[in-house]
mmCIF file of C-alpha atoms and ligand atoms in Angstrom:
data_model
loop_
_atom_site.group_PDB
_atom_site.id
_atom_site.type_symbol
_atom_site.label_atom_id
_atom_site.label_comp_id
_atom_site.label_asym_id
_atom_site.label_seq_id
_atom_site.Cartn_x
_atom_site.Cartn_y
_atom_site.Cartn_z
ATOM 1 C CA UNK E 1 -79.487 3.687 -53.834
ATOM 2 C CA UNK E 2 -78.026 0.171 -53.873
ATOM 3 C CA UNK E 3 -74.631 1.561 -55.015
ATOM 4 C CA UNK E 4 -74.652 4.149 -52.254
ATOM 5 C CA UNK E 5 -75.422 1.515 -49.609
ATOM 6 C CA UNK E 6 -72.587 -0.676 -50.856
ATOM 7 C CA UNK E 7 -70.225 2.291 -50.929
ATOM 8 C CA UNK E 8 -71.058 3.350 -47.358
ATOM 9 C CA UNK E 9 -70.751 -0.261 -46.185
ATOM 10 C CA UNK E 10 -67.318 -0.555 -47.784
ATOM 11 C CA UNK E 11 -66.088 2.701 -46.184
ATOM 12 C CA UNK E 12 -67.418 1.713 -42.738
ATOM 13 C CA UNK E 13 -65.855 -1.740 -43.169
ATOM 14 C CA UNK E 14 -62.440 -0.287 -44.007
ATOM 15 C CA UNK E 15 -62.611 2.092 -41.009
ATOM 16 C CA UNK E 16 -63.557 -0.780 -38.693
ATOM 17 C CA UNK E 17 -60.685 -2.902 -40.025
ATOM 18 C CA UNK E 18 -58.260 -0.016 -39.416
ATOM 19 C CA UNK E 19 -59.650 0.474 -35.898
ATOM 20 C CA UNK E 20 -59.308 -3.274 -35.248
ATOM 21 C CA UNK E 21 -55.653 -3.278 -36.263
ATOM 22 C CA UNK E 22 -54.968 -0.186 -34.158
ATOM 23 C CA UNK E 23 -56.555 -1.754 -31.074
ATOM 24 C CA UNK E 24 -54.862 -5.113 -31.590
ATOM 25 C CA UNK E 25 -51.399 -3.654 -32.128
ATOM 26 C CA UNK E 26 -51.395 -0.715 -29.683
ATOM 27 C CA UNK E 27 -53.266 -1.877 -26.615
ATOM 28 C CA UNK E 28 -50.846 -4.007 -24.621
ATOM 29 C CA UNK E 29 -52.022 -5.503 -21.359
ATOM 30 C CA UNK E 30 -49.360 -8.221 -21.301
ATOM 31 C CA UNK E 31 -46.512 -8.609 -18.779
ATOM 32 C CA UNK E 32 -42.992 -7.753 -20.030
ATOM 33 C CA UNK E 33 -41.580 -9.947 -22.795
ATOM 34 C CA UNK E 34 -38.639 -11.325 -20.849
ATOM 35 C CA UNK E 35 -37.793 -14.405 -22.919
ATOM 36 C CA UNK E 36 -37.469 -15.620 -26.493
ATOM 37 C CA UNK E 37 -40.640 -17.644 -25.917
ATOM 38 C CA UNK E 38 -42.515 -14.510 -24.918
ATOM 39 C CA UNK E 39 -41.669 -12.737 -28.180
ATOM 40 C CA UNK E 40 -42.842 -15.629 -30.384
ATOM 41 C CA UNK E 41 -45.944 -16.329 -28.289
ATOM 42 C CA UNK E 42 -46.962 -12.659 -28.164
ATOM 43 C CA UNK E 43 -46.524 -12.281 -31.916
ATOM 44 C CA UNK E 44 -48.818 -15.255 -32.470
ATOM 45 C CA UNK E 45 -51.257 -13.907 -29.903
ATOM 46 C CA UNK E 46 -51.363 -10.436 -31.479
ATOM 47 C CA UNK E 47 -51.942 -11.848 -34.960
ATOM 48 C CA UNK E 48 -54.786 -14.039 -33.657
ATOM 49 C CA UNK E 49 -56.211 -11.094 -31.724
ATOM 50 C CA UNK E 50 -55.909 -8.875 -34.825
ATOM 51 C CA UNK E 51 -57.731 -11.381 -37.070
ATOM 52 C CA UNK E 52 -60.425 -11.929 -34.412
ATOM 53 C CA UNK E 53 -60.877 -8.199 -33.880
ATOM 54 C CA UNK E 54 -61.271 -7.539 -37.605
ATOM 55 C CA UNK E 55 -63.833 -10.345 -37.986
ATOM 56 C CA UNK E 56 -65.668 -9.233 -34.845
ATOM 57 C CA UNK E 57 -65.853 -5.613 -35.993
ATOM 58 C CA UNK E 58 -66.919 -6.573 -39.540
ATOM 59 C CA UNK E 59 -69.664 -8.903 -38.345
ATOM 60 C CA UNK E 60 -70.935 -6.620 -35.584
ATOM 61 C CA UNK E 61 -70.556 -3.560 -37.837
ATOM 62 C CA UNK E 62 -72.641 -5.193 -40.580
ATOM 63 C CA UNK E 63 -75.204 -6.230 -37.990
ATOM 64 C CA UNK E 64 -75.522 -2.759 -36.468
ATOM 65 C CA UNK E 65 -75.609 -1.215 -39.948
ATOM 66 C CA UNK E 66 -78.410 -3.595 -41.053
ATOM 67 C CA UNK E 67 -80.400 -3.002 -37.884
ATOM 68 C CA UNK E 68 -80.351 0.750 -38.437
ATOM 69 C CA UNK E 69 -80.524 0.901 -42.237
ATOM 70 C CA UNK E 70 -83.220 -1.738 -42.747
ATOM 71 C CA UNK E 71 -85.324 -1.153 -39.641
ATOM 72 C CA UNK E 72 -89.117 -1.077 -39.933
ATOM 73 C CA UNK E 73 -90.331 2.470 -40.622
ATOM 74 C CA UNK E 74 -93.428 3.888 -38.934
ATOM 75 C CA UNK E 75 -96.577 2.792 -40.754
ATOM 76 C CA UNK E 76 -94.756 0.254 -42.942
ATOM 77 C CA UNK E 77 -96.444 -3.088 -42.248
ATOM 78 C CA UNK E 78 -95.422 -4.904 -45.446
ATOM 79 C CA UNK E 79 -93.724 -8.277 -44.999
ATOM 80 C CA UNK E 80 -89.992 -8.362 -45.716
ATOM 81 C CA UNK E 81 -88.646 -9.824 -48.984
ATOM 82 C CA UNK E 82 -88.389 -13.658 -49.103
ATOM 83 C CA UNK E 83 -84.704 -14.618 -49.663
ATOM 84 C CA UNK E 84 -83.686 -18.193 -50.540
ATOM 85 C CA UNK E 85 -79.953 -18.345 -49.851
ATOM 86 C CA UNK E 86 -77.031 -17.369 -52.053
ATOM 87 C CA UNK E 87 -74.804 -20.241 -53.177
ATOM 88 C CA UNK E 88 -71.753 -18.195 -54.133
ATOM 89 C CA UNK E 89 -71.924 -16.237 -50.851
ATOM 90 C CA UNK E 90 -72.144 -19.475 -48.862
ATOM 91 C CA UNK E 91 -69.171 -20.999 -50.660
ATOM 92 C CA UNK E 92 -67.220 -17.791 -50.025
ATOM 93 C CA UNK E 93 -67.990 -17.604 -46.301
ATOM 94 C CA UNK E 94 -67.040 -21.242 -45.913
ATOM 95 C CA UNK E 95 -63.782 -21.037 -47.869
ATOM 96 C CA UNK E 96 -62.428 -17.845 -46.277
ATOM 97 C CA UNK E 97 -62.719 -19.021 -42.625
ATOM 98 C CA UNK E 98 -61.397 -22.466 -43.632
ATOM 99 C CA UNK E 99 -58.340 -20.837 -45.206
ATOM 100 C CA UNK E 100 -57.822 -18.623 -42.114
ATOM 101 C CA UNK E 101 -58.027 -21.652 -39.792
ATOM 102 C CA UNK E 102 -55.512 -23.633 -41.895
ATOM 103 C CA UNK E 103 -53.049 -20.715 -42.002
ATOM 104 C CA UNK E 104 -53.387 -20.135 -38.215
ATOM 105 C CA UNK E 105 -52.916 -23.871 -37.605
ATOM 106 C CA UNK E 106 -49.702 -24.060 -39.638
ATOM 107 C CA UNK E 107 -48.327 -20.856 -38.092
ATOM 108 C CA UNK E 108 -49.181 -21.970 -34.524
ATOM 109 C CA UNK E 109 -47.456 -25.285 -35.099
ATOM 110 C CA UNK E 110 -44.331 -23.493 -36.347
ATOM 111 C CA UNK E 111 -44.304 -21.239 -33.257
ATOM 112 C CA UNK E 112 -44.770 -24.251 -30.962
ATOM 113 C CA UNK E 113 -41.929 -26.161 -32.639
ATOM 114 C CA UNK E 114 -39.660 -23.099 -32.447
ATOM 115 C CA UNK E 115 -40.276 -22.288 -28.754
ATOM 116 C CA UNK E 116 -39.907 -25.912 -27.638
ATOM 117 C CA UNK E 117 -36.493 -26.261 -29.283
ATOM 118 C CA UNK E 118 -33.700 -25.580 -26.739
ATOM 119 C CA UNK E 119 -31.099 -22.948 -27.644
ATOM 120 C CA UNK E 120 -27.464 -23.991 -28.196
ATOM 121 C CA UNK E 121 -25.626 -25.348 -25.147
ATOM 122 C CA UNK E 122 -28.454 -24.821 -22.669
ATOM 123 C CA UNK E 123 -27.914 -24.638 -18.914
ATOM 124 C CA UNK E 124 -29.995 -27.185 -17.010
ATOM 125 C CA UNK E 125 -31.957 -25.956 -13.991
ATOM 126 C CA UNK E 126 -33.986 -28.478 -12.004
ATOM 127 C CA UNK E 127 -37.261 -27.062 -10.723
ATOM 128 C CA UNK E 128 -39.087 -28.878 -7.939
ATOM 129 C CA UNK E 129 -42.571 -28.045 -6.732
ATOM 130 C CA UNK E 130 -43.548 -28.941 -3.199
ATOM 131 C CA UNK E 131 -46.400 -27.871 -0.927
ATOM 132 C CA UNK E 132 -45.975 -24.899 -0.957
ATOM 133 C CA UNK E 133 -42.735 -23.590 -2.391
ATOM 134 C CA UNK E 134 -40.439 -23.863 -5.390
ATOM 135 C CA UNK E 135 -36.945 -25.293 -5.147
ATOM 136 C CA UNK E 136 -34.193 -24.966 -7.743
ATOM 137 C CA UNK E 137 -31.031 -26.936 -8.334
ATOM 138 C CA UNK E 138 -28.071 -26.144 -10.568
ATOM 139 C CA UNK E 139 -26.533 -29.547 -11.406
ATOM 140 C CA UNK E 140 -23.441 -27.909 -12.974
ATOM 141 C CA UNK E 141 -22.544 -26.447 -9.552
ATOM 142 C CA UNK E 142 -24.359 -29.075 -7.462
ATOM 143 C CA UNK E 143 -26.253 -26.501 -5.401
ATOM 144 C CA UNK E 144 -29.888 -26.183 -4.424
ATOM 145 C CA UNK E 145 -31.443 -22.727 -3.939
ATOM 146 C CA UNK E 146 -34.799 -21.205 -3.110
ATOM 147 C CA UNK E 147 -34.477 -18.348 -5.601
ATOM 148 C CA UNK E 148 -34.161 -18.758 -9.357
ATOM 149 C CA UNK E 149 -31.342 -16.768 -10.957
ATOM 150 C CA UNK E 150 -30.600 -16.813 -14.688
ATOM 151 C CA UNK E 151 -27.989 -15.063 -16.816
ATOM 152 C CA UNK E 152 -29.513 -12.904 -19.560
ATOM 153 C CA UNK E 153 -29.066 -14.161 -23.118
ATOM 154 C CA UNK E 154 -28.106 -17.733 -22.182
ATOM 155 C CA UNK E 155 -30.415 -20.610 -23.146
ATOM 156 C CA UNK E 156 -31.865 -22.605 -20.273
ATOM 157 C CA UNK E 157 -33.795 -25.873 -20.028
ATOM 158 C CA UNK E 158 -35.927 -26.308 -16.910
ATOM 159 C CA UNK E 159 -36.379 -29.894 -15.764
ATOM 160 C CA UNK E 160 -39.608 -29.663 -13.828
ATOM 161 C CA UNK E 161 -40.888 -32.156 -11.297
ATOM 162 C CA UNK E 162 -42.783 -32.377 -8.012
ATOM 163 C CA UNK E 163 -42.204 -33.956 -4.628
ATOM 164 C CA UNK E 164 -45.866 -34.381 -3.708
ATOM 165 C CA UNK E 165 -48.899 -33.354 -5.792
ATOM 166 C CA UNK E 166 -49.238 -31.795 -9.248
ATOM 167 C CA UNK E 167 -48.131 -28.158 -9.390
ATOM 168 C CA UNK E 168 -47.610 -25.952 -12.422
ATOM 169 C CA UNK E 169 -44.469 -23.881 -12.900
ATOM 170 C CA UNK E 170 -45.537 -20.574 -14.405
ATOM 171 C CA UNK E 171 -43.440 -17.505 -15.233
ATOM 172 C CA UNK E 172 -45.855 -15.072 -16.921
ATOM 173 C CA UNK E 173 -43.059 -12.779 -18.156
ATOM 174 C CA UNK E 174 -41.472 -15.764 -19.928
ATOM 175 C CA UNK E 175 -44.868 -16.954 -21.307
ATOM 176 C CA UNK E 176 -43.797 -20.299 -19.882
ATOM 177 C CA UNK E 177 -46.019 -22.688 -17.974
ATOM 178 C CA UNK E 178 -45.598 -26.415 -17.443
ATOM 179 C CA UNK E 179 -47.024 -28.951 -15.016
ATOM 180 C CA UNK E 180 -44.767 -30.221 -12.234
ATOM 181 C CA UNK E 181 -45.801 -33.857 -11.933
ATOM 182 C CA UNK E 182 -44.509 -36.277 -9.273
ATOM 183 C CA UNK E 183 -42.371 -39.079 -10.694
ATOM 184 C CA UNK E 184 -41.971 -37.357 -14.043
ATOM 185 C CA UNK E 185 -39.613 -34.743 -15.468
ATOM 186 C CA UNK E 186 -41.066 -32.212 -17.904
ATOM 187 C CA UNK E 187 -38.740 -29.990 -19.901
ATOM 188 C CA UNK E 188 -39.295 -26.361 -20.739
ATOM 189 C CA UNK E 189 -36.747 -24.341 -22.684
ATOM 190 C CA UNK E 190 -36.221 -20.646 -23.388
ATOM 191 C CA UNK E 191 -33.674 -17.863 -23.280
ATOM 192 C CA UNK E 192 -34.211 -14.898 -20.930
ATOM 193 C CA UNK E 193 -33.715 -11.642 -22.845
ATOM 194 C CA UNK E 194 -34.455 -8.933 -20.273
ATOM 195 C CA UNK E 195 -32.670 -8.113 -17.010
ATOM 196 C CA UNK E 196 -35.058 -7.792 -14.072
ATOM 197 C CA UNK E 197 -37.088 -9.637 -11.469
ATOM 198 C CA UNK E 198 -40.204 -11.483 -12.569
ATOM 199 C CA UNK E 199 -42.794 -13.382 -10.531
ATOM 200 C CA UNK E 200 -43.082 -17.177 -10.486
ATOM 201 C CA UNK E 201 -46.506 -18.620 -9.760
ATOM 202 C CA UNK E 202 -48.067 -22.021 -9.234
ATOM 203 C CA UNK E 203 -50.845 -22.437 -11.791
ATOM 204 C CA UNK E 204 -52.358 -25.690 -10.532
ATOM 205 C CA UNK E 205 -54.581 -25.861 -7.456
ATOM 206 C CA UNK E 206 -52.360 -27.911 -5.150
ATOM 207 C CA UNK E 207 -53.753 -27.433 -1.655
ATOM 208 C CA UNK E 208 -54.462 -24.839 1.012
ATOM 209 C CA UNK E 209 -51.217 -22.930 0.352
ATOM 210 C CA UNK E 210 -51.575 -22.823 -3.457
ATOM 211 C CA UNK E 211 -51.997 -19.042 -3.594
ATOM 212 C CA UNK E 212 -48.850 -18.466 -1.550
ATOM 213 C CA UNK E 213 -46.709 -20.763 -3.697
ATOM 214 C CA UNK E 214 -44.818 -17.894 -5.281
ATOM 215 C CA UNK E 215 -41.206 -17.092 -5.912
ATOM 216 C CA UNK E 216 -39.287 -14.921 -8.322
ATOM 217 C CA UNK E 217 -36.772 -15.271 -11.099
ATOM 218 C CA UNK E 218 -33.851 -12.859 -11.118
ATOM 219 C CA UNK E 219 -32.467 -12.346 -14.623
ATOM 220 C CA UNK E 220 -29.071 -10.676 -14.376
ATOM 221 C CA UNK E 221 -25.838 -10.118 -16.283
ATOM 222 C CA UNK E 222 -23.666 -13.240 -16.745
ATOM 223 C CA UNK E 223 -21.045 -11.698 -14.375
ATOM 224 C CA UNK E 224 -23.617 -11.133 -11.610
ATOM 225 C CA UNK E 225 -25.045 -14.608 -12.160
ATOM 226 C CA UNK E 226 -21.596 -16.216 -11.873
ATOM 227 C CA UNK E 227 -20.966 -14.275 -8.652
ATOM 228 C CA UNK E 228 -24.348 -15.332 -7.248
ATOM 229 C CA UNK E 229 -23.775 -18.974 -8.160
ATOM 230 C CA UNK E 230 -20.297 -18.895 -6.578
ATOM 231 C CA UNK E 231 -21.887 -17.468 -3.406
ATOM 232 C CA UNK E 232 -24.477 -20.265 -3.401
ATOM 233 C CA UNK E 233 -21.670 -22.832 -3.759
ATOM 234 C CA UNK E 234 -19.789 -21.195 -0.866
ATOM 235 C CA UNK E 235 -22.961 -21.239 1.254
ATOM 236 C CA UNK E 236 -23.611 -24.882 0.399
ATOM 237 C CA UNK E 237 -20.140 -25.903 1.494
ATOM 238 C CA UNK E 238 -19.687 -23.601 4.475
ATOM 239 C CA UNK E 239 -22.459 -22.903 7.015
ATOM 240 C CA UNK E 240 -20.389 -19.954 8.298
ATOM 241 C CA UNK E 241 -20.987 -18.406 4.885
ATOM 242 C CA UNK E 242 -24.737 -18.963 5.251
ATOM 243 C CA UNK E 243 -24.513 -17.175 8.612
ATOM 244 C CA UNK E 244 -22.755 -14.182 7.097
ATOM 245 C CA UNK E 245 -24.653 -14.048 3.777
ATOM 246 C CA UNK E 246 -28.041 -14.182 5.506
ATOM 247 C CA UNK E 247 -26.996 -11.233 7.656
ATOM 248 C CA UNK E 248 -27.146 -13.111 10.981
ATOM 249 C CA UNK E 249 -23.922 -11.397 12.075
ATOM 250 C CA UNK E 250 -25.551 -7.966 12.053
ATOM 251 C CA UNK E 251 -27.496 -8.887 15.199
ATOM 252 C CA UNK E 252 -25.649 -11.856 16.704
ATOM 253 C CA UNK E 253 -22.106 -12.281 17.907
ATOM 254 C CA UNK E 254 -20.238 -15.299 16.557
ATOM 255 C CA UNK E 255 -16.571 -14.693 17.135
ATOM 256 C CA UNK E 256 -15.206 -17.381 14.818
ATOM 257 C CA UNK E 257 -16.567 -15.609 11.709
ATOM 258 C CA UNK E 258 -15.916 -12.096 13.043
ATOM 259 C CA UNK E 259 -19.616 -11.312 13.729
ATOM 260 C CA UNK E 260 -20.052 -8.805 16.567
ATOM 261 C CA UNK E 261 -23.798 -7.993 16.559
ATOM 262 C CA UNK E 262 -25.411 -7.207 19.922
ATOM 263 C CA UNK E 263 -29.093 -6.687 18.993
ATOM 264 C CA UNK E 264 -29.801 -10.388 19.555
ATOM 265 C CA UNK E 265 -28.189 -12.839 21.965
ATOM 266 C CA UNK E 266 -24.587 -13.869 21.383
ATOM 267 C CA UNK E 267 -24.308 -17.260 19.725
ATOM 268 C CA UNK E 268 -20.842 -18.053 21.022
ATOM 269 C CA UNK E 269 -22.375 -19.714 24.097
ATOM 270 C CA UNK E 270 -25.232 -21.396 22.209
ATOM 271 C CA UNK E 271 -23.740 -24.932 22.182
ATOM 272 C CA UNK E 272 -23.667 -24.850 26.006
ATOM 273 C CA UNK E 273 -27.156 -23.467 26.623
ATOM 274 C CA UNK E 274 -29.373 -24.542 23.706
ATOM 275 C CA UNK E 275 -30.239 -27.926 25.217
ATOM 276 C CA UNK E 276 -31.597 -26.467 28.466
ATOM 277 C CA UNK E 277 -33.533 -23.428 27.175
ATOM 278 C CA UNK E 278 -36.898 -25.081 26.563
ATOM 279 C CA UNK E 279 -38.164 -28.137 28.404
ATOM 280 C CA UNK E 280 -38.804 -31.025 26.025
ATOM 281 C CA UNK E 281 -36.765 -29.583 23.167
ATOM 282 C CA UNK E 282 -33.273 -30.843 22.454
ATOM 283 C CA UNK E 283 -30.606 -28.406 21.343
ATOM 284 C CA UNK E 284 -31.046 -29.010 17.602
ATOM 285 C CA UNK E 285 -34.839 -28.652 17.709
ATOM 286 C CA UNK E 286 -34.530 -25.504 19.799
ATOM 287 C CA UNK E 287 -32.082 -23.857 17.382
ATOM 288 C CA UNK E 288 -34.049 -24.890 14.296
ATOM 289 C CA UNK E 289 -37.295 -23.473 15.695
ATOM 290 C CA UNK E 290 -35.514 -20.304 16.689
ATOM 291 C CA UNK E 291 -34.387 -19.830 13.073
ATOM 292 C CA UNK E 292 -37.677 -20.772 11.399
ATOM 293 C CA UNK E 293 -40.105 -19.157 13.874
ATOM 294 C CA UNK E 294 -37.956 -16.545 15.629
ATOM 295 C CA UNK E 295 -40.602 -15.359 18.100
ATOM 296 C CA UNK E 296 -41.397 -18.858 19.393
ATOM 297 C CA UNK E 297 -38.790 -18.418 22.119
ATOM 298 C CA UNK E 298 -37.205 -15.075 22.909
ATOM 299 C CA UNK E 299 -34.236 -15.010 25.249
ATOM 300 C CA UNK E 300 -35.110 -12.773 28.268
ATOM 301 C CA UNK E 301 -33.658 -9.290 27.936
ATOM 302 C CA UNK E 302 -33.980 -9.155 24.123
ATOM 303 C CA UNK E 303 -36.870 -7.547 22.221
ATOM 304 C CA UNK E 304 -39.285 -9.855 20.324
ATOM 305 C CA UNK E 305 -40.330 -9.257 16.712
ATOM 306 C CA UNK E 306 -36.973 -8.082 15.374
ATOM 307 C CA UNK E 307 -35.633 -11.208 13.705
ATOM 308 C CA UNK E 308 -36.845 -11.775 10.117
ATOM 309 C CA UNK E 309 -39.356 -14.616 9.774
ATOM 310 C CA UNK E 310 -38.344 -15.441 6.214
ATOM 311 C CA UNK E 311 -35.392 -17.780 6.698
ATOM 312 C CA UNK E 312 -37.487 -20.883 6.039
ATOM 313 C CA UNK E 313 -38.216 -19.442 2.592
ATOM 314 C CA UNK E 314 -34.736 -18.106 1.911
ATOM 315 C CA UNK E 315 -32.872 -21.243 2.965
ATOM 316 C CA UNK E 316 -33.316 -24.809 1.743
ATOM 317 C CA UNK E 317 -34.069 -27.454 4.412
ATOM 318 C CA UNK E 318 -30.512 -28.768 3.932
ATOM 319 C CA UNK E 319 -29.068 -25.301 4.513
ATOM 320 C CA UNK E 320 -31.112 -24.866 7.701
ATOM 321 C CA UNK E 321 -29.858 -28.228 8.996
ATOM 322 C CA UNK E 322 -26.268 -27.257 8.146
ATOM 323 C CA UNK E 323 -26.718 -23.945 9.956
ATOM 324 C CA UNK E 324 -28.194 -25.663 13.053
ATOM 325 C CA UNK E 325 -25.280 -28.085 13.096
ATOM 326 C CA UNK E 326 -22.816 -25.236 12.685
ATOM 327 C CA UNK E 327 -24.344 -23.137 15.482
ATOM 328 C CA UNK E 328 -24.251 -26.075 17.905
ATOM 329 C CA UNK E 329 -20.602 -26.817 17.181
ATOM 330 C CA UNK E 330 -18.164 -25.437 19.783
ATOM 331 C CA UNK E 331 -16.433 -22.486 18.079
HETATM 332 CU CU1 CUA X 401 -48.493 -25.633 -6.117
HETATM 333 CU CU2 CUA X 401 -50.571 -24.628 -6.626
#
């Protein structure tokens, strides 16, 4: 009887262990593994989950088994046997978890050391949190952007800071999260390994707009990245390029850059009329508001609601100022 019980327990235990491994290795609810960090972190996570699942199933399995096998039968009112501990069992169930904890500790430390070490020749990207958007700067090209682009396979070190309160730069697909603290630069290194677009979140409650403090990282081929960066440089140095790249010319006429759009008002005459369009607004304020909140003032004869309302997110404040200055310059 005792042998049979032990045998059944062993079989059930082995089946539960197998089921635990299957669940831990085949059920994947994680975002894509888009960086070297993600691979190392997920491997650690899956091993921890596997160990936890096995222990959980063994403990709960033994419990359920004992509840059913040793339940009180009808009419059996005898007291249960008095048991006074088991020294060897207690030593065993102290030593095994202690060994597991030590092994997990050493392994976790190795993973941490490995993911924090920058790859060879990393590109620096400065990340700045502000209420409520992310800004990026590529010091190598001396340009600031509102969208994060990275070439696949090239190591990067983010230098993360904040202009106001504490934010947290979080790219789930990279398994990367670090606080953006005012007056302090925190580094975060990794290498993107998958081409695609992945969300960026703020993971620190930073005010009323916290939930909308999102952006995206575009991981692309090195050729596409170089082309994008060159375009950002061109836009930074030439507001006419901002005008064309942002698609303004599809709706507005601006003869000096060859834009012939007629859906919105022509901007050739803007320097002459901007100052007198709205009482109390000088020309620069009028043009800036017209870019940032397009429906604030609509020139009579043109339909409202057509101009995109996203330019304040797609352009840096410096780029908007450059564009305002450019549009008010006599062509
Ligand atoms: Cu920034 Cu939350």
